Short mmCIF file of C-alpha atoms in Angstrom, two decimals:
data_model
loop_
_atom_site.label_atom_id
_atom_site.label_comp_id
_atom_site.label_asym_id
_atom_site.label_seq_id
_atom_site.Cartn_x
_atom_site.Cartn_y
_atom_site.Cartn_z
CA UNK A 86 130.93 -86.41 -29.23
CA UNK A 87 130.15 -84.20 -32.02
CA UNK A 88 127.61 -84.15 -34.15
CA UNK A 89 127.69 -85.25 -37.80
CA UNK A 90 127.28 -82.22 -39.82
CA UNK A 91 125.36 -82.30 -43.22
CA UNK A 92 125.74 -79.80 -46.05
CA UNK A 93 122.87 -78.23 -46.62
CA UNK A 94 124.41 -75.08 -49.09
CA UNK A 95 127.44 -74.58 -51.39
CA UNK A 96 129.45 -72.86 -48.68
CA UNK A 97 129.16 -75.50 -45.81
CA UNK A 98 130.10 -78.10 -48.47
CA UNK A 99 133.00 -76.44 -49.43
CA UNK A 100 133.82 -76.07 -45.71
CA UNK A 101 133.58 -79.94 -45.32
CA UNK A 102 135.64 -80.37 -48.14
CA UNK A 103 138.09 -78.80 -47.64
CA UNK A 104 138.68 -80.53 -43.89
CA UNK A 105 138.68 -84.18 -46.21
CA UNK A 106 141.12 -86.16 -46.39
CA UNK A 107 143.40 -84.98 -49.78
CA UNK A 108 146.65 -86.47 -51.17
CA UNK A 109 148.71 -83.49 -50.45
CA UNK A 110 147.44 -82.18 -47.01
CA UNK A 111 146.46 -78.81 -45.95
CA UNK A 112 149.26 -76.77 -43.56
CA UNK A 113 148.57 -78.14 -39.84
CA UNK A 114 147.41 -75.92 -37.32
CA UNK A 115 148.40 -75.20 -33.76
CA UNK A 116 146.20 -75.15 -30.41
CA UNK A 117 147.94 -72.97 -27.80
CA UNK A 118 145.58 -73.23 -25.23
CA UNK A 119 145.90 -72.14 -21.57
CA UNK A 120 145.80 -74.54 -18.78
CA UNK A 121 143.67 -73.99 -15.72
CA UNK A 122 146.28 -72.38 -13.86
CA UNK A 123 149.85 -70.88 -15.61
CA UNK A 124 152.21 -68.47 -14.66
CA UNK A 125 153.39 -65.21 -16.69
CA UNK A 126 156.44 -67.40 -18.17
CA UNK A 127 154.25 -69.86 -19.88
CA UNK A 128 151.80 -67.07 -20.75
CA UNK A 129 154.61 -65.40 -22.62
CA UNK A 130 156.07 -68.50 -23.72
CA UNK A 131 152.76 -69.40 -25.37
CA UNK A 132 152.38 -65.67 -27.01
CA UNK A 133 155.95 -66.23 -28.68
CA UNK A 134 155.16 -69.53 -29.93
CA UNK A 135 151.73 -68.51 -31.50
CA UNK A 136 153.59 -65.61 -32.80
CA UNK A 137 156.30 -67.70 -34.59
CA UNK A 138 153.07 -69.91 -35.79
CA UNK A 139 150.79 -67.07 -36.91
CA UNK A 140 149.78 -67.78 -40.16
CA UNK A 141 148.48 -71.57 -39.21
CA UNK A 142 147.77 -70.62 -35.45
CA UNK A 143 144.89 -70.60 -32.77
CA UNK A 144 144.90 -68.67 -29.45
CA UNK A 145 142.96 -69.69 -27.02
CA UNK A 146 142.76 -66.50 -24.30
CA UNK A 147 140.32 -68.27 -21.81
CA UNK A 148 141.60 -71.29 -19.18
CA UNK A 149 140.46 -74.84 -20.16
CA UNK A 150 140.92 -77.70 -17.65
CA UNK A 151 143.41 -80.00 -19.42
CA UNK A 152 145.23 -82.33 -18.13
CA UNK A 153 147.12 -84.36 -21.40
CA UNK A 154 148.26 -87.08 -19.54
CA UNK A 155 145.31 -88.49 -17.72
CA UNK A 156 142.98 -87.51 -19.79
CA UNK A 157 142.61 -87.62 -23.85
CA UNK A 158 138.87 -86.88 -24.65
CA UNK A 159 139.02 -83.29 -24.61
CA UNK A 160 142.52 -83.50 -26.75
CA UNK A 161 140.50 -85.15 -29.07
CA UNK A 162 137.50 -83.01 -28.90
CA UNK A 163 139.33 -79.54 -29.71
CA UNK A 164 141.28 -81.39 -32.34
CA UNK A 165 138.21 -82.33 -34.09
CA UNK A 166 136.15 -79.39 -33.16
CA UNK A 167 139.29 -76.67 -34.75
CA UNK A 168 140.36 -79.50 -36.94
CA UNK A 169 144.04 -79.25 -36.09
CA UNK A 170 146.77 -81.59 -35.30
CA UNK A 171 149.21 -79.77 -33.35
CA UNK A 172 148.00 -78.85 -29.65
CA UNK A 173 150.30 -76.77 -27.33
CA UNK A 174 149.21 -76.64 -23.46
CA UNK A 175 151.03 -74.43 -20.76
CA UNK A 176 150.31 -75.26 -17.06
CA UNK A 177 152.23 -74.50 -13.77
CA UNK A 178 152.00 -76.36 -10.55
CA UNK A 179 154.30 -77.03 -7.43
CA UNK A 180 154.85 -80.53 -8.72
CA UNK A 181 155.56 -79.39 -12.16
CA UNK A 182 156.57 -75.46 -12.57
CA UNK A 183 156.36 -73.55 -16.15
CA UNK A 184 155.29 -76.61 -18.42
CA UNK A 185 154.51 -76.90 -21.69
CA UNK A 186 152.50 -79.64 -23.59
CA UNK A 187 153.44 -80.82 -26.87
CA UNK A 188 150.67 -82.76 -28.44
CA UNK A 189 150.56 -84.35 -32.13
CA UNK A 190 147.36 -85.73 -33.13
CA UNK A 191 146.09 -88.11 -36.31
CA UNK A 192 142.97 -88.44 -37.29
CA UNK A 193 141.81 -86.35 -34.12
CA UNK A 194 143.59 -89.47 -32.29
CA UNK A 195 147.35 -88.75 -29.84
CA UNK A 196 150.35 -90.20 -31.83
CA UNK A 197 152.64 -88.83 -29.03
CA UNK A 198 153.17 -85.73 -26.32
CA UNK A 199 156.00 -84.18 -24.92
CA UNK A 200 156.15 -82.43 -21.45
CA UNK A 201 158.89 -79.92 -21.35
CA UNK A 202 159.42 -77.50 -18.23
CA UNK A 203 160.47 -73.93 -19.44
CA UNK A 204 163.38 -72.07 -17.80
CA UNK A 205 165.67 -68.75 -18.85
CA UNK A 206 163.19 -67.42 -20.81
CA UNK A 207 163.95 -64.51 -22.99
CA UNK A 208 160.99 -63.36 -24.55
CA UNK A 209 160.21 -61.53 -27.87
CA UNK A 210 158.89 -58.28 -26.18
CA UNK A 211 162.09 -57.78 -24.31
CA UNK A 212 164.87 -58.13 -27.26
CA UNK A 213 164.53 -54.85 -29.52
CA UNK A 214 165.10 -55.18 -32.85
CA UNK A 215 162.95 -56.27 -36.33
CA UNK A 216 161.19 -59.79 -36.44
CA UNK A 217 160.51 -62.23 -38.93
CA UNK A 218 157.93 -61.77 -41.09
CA UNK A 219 154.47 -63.35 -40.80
CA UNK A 220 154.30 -67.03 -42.01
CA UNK A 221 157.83 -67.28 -42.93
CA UNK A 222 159.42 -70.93 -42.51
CA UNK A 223 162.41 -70.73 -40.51
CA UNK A 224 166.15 -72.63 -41.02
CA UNK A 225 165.98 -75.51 -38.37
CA UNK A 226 168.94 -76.11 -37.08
CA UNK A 227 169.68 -79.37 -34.74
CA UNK A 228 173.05 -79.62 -32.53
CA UNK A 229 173.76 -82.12 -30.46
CA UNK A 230 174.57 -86.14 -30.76
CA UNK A 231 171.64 -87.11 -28.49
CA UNK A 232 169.37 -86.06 -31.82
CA UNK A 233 170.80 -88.83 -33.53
CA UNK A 234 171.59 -91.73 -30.42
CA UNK A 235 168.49 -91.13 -27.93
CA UNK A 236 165.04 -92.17 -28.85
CA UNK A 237 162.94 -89.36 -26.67
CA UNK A 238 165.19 -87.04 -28.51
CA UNK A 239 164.98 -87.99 -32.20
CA UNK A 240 160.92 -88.36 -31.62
CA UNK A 241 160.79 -84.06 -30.31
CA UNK A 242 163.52 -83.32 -33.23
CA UNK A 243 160.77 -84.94 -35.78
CA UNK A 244 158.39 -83.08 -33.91
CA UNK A 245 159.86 -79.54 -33.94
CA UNK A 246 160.27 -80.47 -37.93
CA UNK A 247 156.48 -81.07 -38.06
CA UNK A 248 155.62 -78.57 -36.08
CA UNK A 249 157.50 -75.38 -37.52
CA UNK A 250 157.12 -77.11 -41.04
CA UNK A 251 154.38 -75.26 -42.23
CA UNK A 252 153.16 -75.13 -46.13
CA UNK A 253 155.11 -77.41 -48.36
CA UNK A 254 156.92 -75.79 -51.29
CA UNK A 255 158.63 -76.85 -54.44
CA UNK A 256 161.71 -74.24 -54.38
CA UNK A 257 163.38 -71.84 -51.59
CA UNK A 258 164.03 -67.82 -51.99
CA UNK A 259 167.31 -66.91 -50.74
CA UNK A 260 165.19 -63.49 -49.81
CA UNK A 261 162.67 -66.00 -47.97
CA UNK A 262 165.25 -67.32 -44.85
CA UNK A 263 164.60 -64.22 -42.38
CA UNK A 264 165.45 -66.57 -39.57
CA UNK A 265 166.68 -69.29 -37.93
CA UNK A 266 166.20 -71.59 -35.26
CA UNK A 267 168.45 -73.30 -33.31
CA UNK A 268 168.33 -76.53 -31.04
CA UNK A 269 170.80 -77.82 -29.00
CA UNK A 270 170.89 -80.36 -26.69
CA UNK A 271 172.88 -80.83 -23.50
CA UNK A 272 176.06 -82.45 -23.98
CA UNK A 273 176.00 -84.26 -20.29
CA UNK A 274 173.84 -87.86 -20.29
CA UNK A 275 172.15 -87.07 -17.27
CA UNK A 276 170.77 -83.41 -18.23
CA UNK A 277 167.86 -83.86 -19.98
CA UNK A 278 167.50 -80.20 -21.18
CA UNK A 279 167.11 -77.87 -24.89
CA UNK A 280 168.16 -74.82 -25.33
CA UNK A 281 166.00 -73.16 -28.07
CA UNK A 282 167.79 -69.70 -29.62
CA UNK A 283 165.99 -67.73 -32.91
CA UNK A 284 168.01 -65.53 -34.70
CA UNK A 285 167.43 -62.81 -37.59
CA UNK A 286 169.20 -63.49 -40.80
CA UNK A 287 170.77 -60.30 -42.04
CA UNK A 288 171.52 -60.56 -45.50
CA UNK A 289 174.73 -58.03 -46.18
CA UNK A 290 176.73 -56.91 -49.21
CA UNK A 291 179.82 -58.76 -49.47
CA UNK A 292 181.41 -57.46 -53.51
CA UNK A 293 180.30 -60.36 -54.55
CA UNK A 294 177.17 -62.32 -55.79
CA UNK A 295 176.87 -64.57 -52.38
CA UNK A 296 175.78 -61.86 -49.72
CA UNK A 297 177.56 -61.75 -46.55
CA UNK A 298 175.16 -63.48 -43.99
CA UNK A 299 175.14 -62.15 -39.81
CA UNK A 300 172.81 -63.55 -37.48
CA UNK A 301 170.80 -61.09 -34.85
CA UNK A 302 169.16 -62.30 -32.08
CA UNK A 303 165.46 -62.38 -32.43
CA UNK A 304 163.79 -64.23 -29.82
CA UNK A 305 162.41 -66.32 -27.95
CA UNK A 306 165.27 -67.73 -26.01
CA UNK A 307 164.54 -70.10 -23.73
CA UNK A 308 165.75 -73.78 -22.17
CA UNK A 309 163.55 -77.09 -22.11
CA UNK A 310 163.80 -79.62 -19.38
CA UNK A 311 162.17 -83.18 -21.15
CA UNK A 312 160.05 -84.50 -18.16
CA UNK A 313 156.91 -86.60 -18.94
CA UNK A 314 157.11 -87.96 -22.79
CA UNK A 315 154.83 -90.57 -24.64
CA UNK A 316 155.86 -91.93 -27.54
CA UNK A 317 154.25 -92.51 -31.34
CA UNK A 318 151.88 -95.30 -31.03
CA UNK A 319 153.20 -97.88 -33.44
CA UNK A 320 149.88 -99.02 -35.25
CA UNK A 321 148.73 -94.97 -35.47
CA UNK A 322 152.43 -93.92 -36.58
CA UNK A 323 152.20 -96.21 -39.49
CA UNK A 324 148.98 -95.29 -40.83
CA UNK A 325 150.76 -91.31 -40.53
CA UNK A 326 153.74 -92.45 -42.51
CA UNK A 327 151.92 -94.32 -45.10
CA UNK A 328 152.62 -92.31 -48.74
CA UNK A 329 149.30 -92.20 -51.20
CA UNK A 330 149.79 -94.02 -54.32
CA UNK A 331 149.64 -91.02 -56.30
CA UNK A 332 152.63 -89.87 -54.71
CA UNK A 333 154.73 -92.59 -55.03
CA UNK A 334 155.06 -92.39 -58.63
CA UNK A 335 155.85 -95.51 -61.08
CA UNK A 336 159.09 -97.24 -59.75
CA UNK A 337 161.70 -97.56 -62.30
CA UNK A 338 163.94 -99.57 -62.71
CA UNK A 339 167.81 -99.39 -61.91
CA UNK A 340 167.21 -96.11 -60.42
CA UNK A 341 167.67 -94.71 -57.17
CA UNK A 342 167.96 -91.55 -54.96
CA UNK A 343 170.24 -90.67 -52.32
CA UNK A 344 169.15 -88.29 -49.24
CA UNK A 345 169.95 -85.62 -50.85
CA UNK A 346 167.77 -85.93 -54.27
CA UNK A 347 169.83 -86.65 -56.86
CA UNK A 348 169.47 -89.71 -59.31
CA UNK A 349 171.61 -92.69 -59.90
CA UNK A 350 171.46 -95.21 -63.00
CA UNK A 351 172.54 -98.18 -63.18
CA UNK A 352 173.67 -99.97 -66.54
CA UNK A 353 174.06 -103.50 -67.03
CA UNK A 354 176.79 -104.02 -70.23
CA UNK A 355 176.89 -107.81 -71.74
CA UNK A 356 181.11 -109.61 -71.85
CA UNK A 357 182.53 -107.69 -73.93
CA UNK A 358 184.66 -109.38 -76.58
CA UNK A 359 187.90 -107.54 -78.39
CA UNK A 360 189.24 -109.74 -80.36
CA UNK A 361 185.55 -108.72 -82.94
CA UNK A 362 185.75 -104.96 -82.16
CA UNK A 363 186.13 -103.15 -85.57
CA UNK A 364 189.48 -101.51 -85.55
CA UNK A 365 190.12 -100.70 -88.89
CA UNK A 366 188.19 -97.52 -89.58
CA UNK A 367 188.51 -96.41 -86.04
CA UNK A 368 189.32 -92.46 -86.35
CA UNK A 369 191.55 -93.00 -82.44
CA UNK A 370 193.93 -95.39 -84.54
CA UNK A 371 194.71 -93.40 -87.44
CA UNK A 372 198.15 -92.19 -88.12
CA UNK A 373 198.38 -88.26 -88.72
CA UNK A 374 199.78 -86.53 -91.37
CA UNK A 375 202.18 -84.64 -89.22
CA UNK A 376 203.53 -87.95 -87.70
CA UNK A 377 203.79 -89.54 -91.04
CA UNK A 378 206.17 -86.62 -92.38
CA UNK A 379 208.41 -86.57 -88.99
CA UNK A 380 208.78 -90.27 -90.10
CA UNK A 381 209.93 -89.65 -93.63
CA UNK A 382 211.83 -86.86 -92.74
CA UNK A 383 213.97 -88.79 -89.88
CA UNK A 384 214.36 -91.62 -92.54
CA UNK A 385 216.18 -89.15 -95.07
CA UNK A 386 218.20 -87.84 -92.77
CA UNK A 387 219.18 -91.56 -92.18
CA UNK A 388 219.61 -92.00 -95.72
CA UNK A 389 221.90 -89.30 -96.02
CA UNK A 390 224.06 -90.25 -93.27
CA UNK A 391 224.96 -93.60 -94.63
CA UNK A 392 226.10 -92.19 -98.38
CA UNK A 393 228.71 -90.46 -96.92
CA UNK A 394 231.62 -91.63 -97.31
CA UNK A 395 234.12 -92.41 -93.94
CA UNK A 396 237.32 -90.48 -93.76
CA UNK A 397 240.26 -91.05 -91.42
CA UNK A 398 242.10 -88.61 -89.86
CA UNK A 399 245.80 -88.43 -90.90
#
């Protein structure tokens, strides 16, 4: 247990304040911590991640004797200690070769882990080439229907979007998408496996205003086998997903928004009844001047046809 800290000066107040509670939260930060015993894979699998996670990351260099599964005290105590939600562990055993850990916290409390096994790894260090630039947000990209049918896999796809979400912001730079990542997940029911690919986005002239767009792989590569997985805890998942009432806004109604953020009225007219509708000055119902003269004219000609008189041919 930790000890309740008291402010005793303006800068370890701030400190506590700014690790309260707010309305619109701070980025979440990432634990990649080292098991007590991993192999060079998940060492370099853990150096790519951290890299792609930078800006709101924490390497741990040292071993730490974790085991997520069986035990959730120390989860909890290096959540609270770095106060961060996101904890990634690499191990390696016989039993269980090149794993990784995904661990989401709330409140310093597990909402739900992930146990992947890492295989065909491709790591930064060994594809040449520029990188993305430090705390950039990358294009997520999902394929695959299991994202959408299978439970285990809709939970990691929310938690890939949490986890590489990073600071929210109210528009996007075309100039800020430097990369992307994709996710796509085995076709075959009984192959419970990811493949993960990052690419560059390379942003080319094309004669026009829309640039030309190439992607160039980046790195990491690498495939994930879902092993061990434990799902959001329902009563700790709904206080997560509960929205502050400052943020909901006043509801109107007769208004509503699709997925995609647009707005939709809806009106609600009284019967309508035509036989009172004012008609008579109604500028759509007017004659024209032009249709009045064809008129005239087409009755003169008419005119002029009947004075004539008939003749017979002899």
């Amino acid at each position: 247990m930790l000890r309740t800290v008291k402010a005793k000066n303006a800068r370890t107040k701030r400190f506590l304040k700014n690790r309260d509670a707010k309305v619109v939260e701070n980025p979440k930060t990432a634990l990649i911590v080292k098991g007590s015993t991993t192999s060079q894979i998940i060492n370099d699998a853990l150096k790519d991640i951290y890299s792609l996670k930078r800006a709101n990351g924490i390497l741990f260099s040292k071993k730490n004797e974790l085991k997520p599964f069986e035990d959730e005290s120390k989860l909890e105590f290096f959540s609270r200690k770095n106060d961060a939600s996101l904890i990634v562990v690499g191990s390696h055993s016989k039993k269980r070769p090149h794993n990784l850990t995904f661990i989401r916290m709330f409140e310093h409390q597990v909402l739900d882990m992930y146990e992947l096994g890492v295989e065909n790894l491709t790591p930064l260090s060994e594809i040449k080439g520029p990188k993305c630039s430090l705390g950039i947000k990358p294009v997520m990209v999902f394929n695959g229907d299991k994202f959408d049918s299978d439970d285990t896999f809709k939970n990691l796809k929310n938690y890939f979007l949490d986890f590489f979400n990073g600071e929210l912001v109210d528009g996007v730079d075309l100039a800020g998408l430097e990369y992307v990542m994709s996710f796509t997940a085995s076709p075959k029911e009984d192959d419970p496996r990811i493949m993960v690919r990052s690419y560059l986005i390379q942003m080319k002239k094309s004669g026009s205003k829309t640039p030309r767009v190439e992607l160039e792989e980046m790195g990491p590569m690498m495939d994930l086998v879902v092993r061990r997985t434990e799902a959001p805890k329902s009563d700790i998942w709904k206080k997560a997903c509960k929205v502050p009432n400052e943020l909901k806004g006043k509801k109107e109604k007769n208004k509503e928004r699709d997925d995609m953020g647009d707005q939709y009225g809806r009106i609600h007219l009284g019967k309508q009844q035509f036989d009172k509708i004012q008609t008579r000055k109604m500028k759509g119902l007017k004659r024209r001047r032009d249709d009045d003269n064809e008129e005239t004219e087409g009755g003169e000609q008419q005119g002029e046809n009947k004075d004539e008189p008939m003749t017979e041919d002899a």
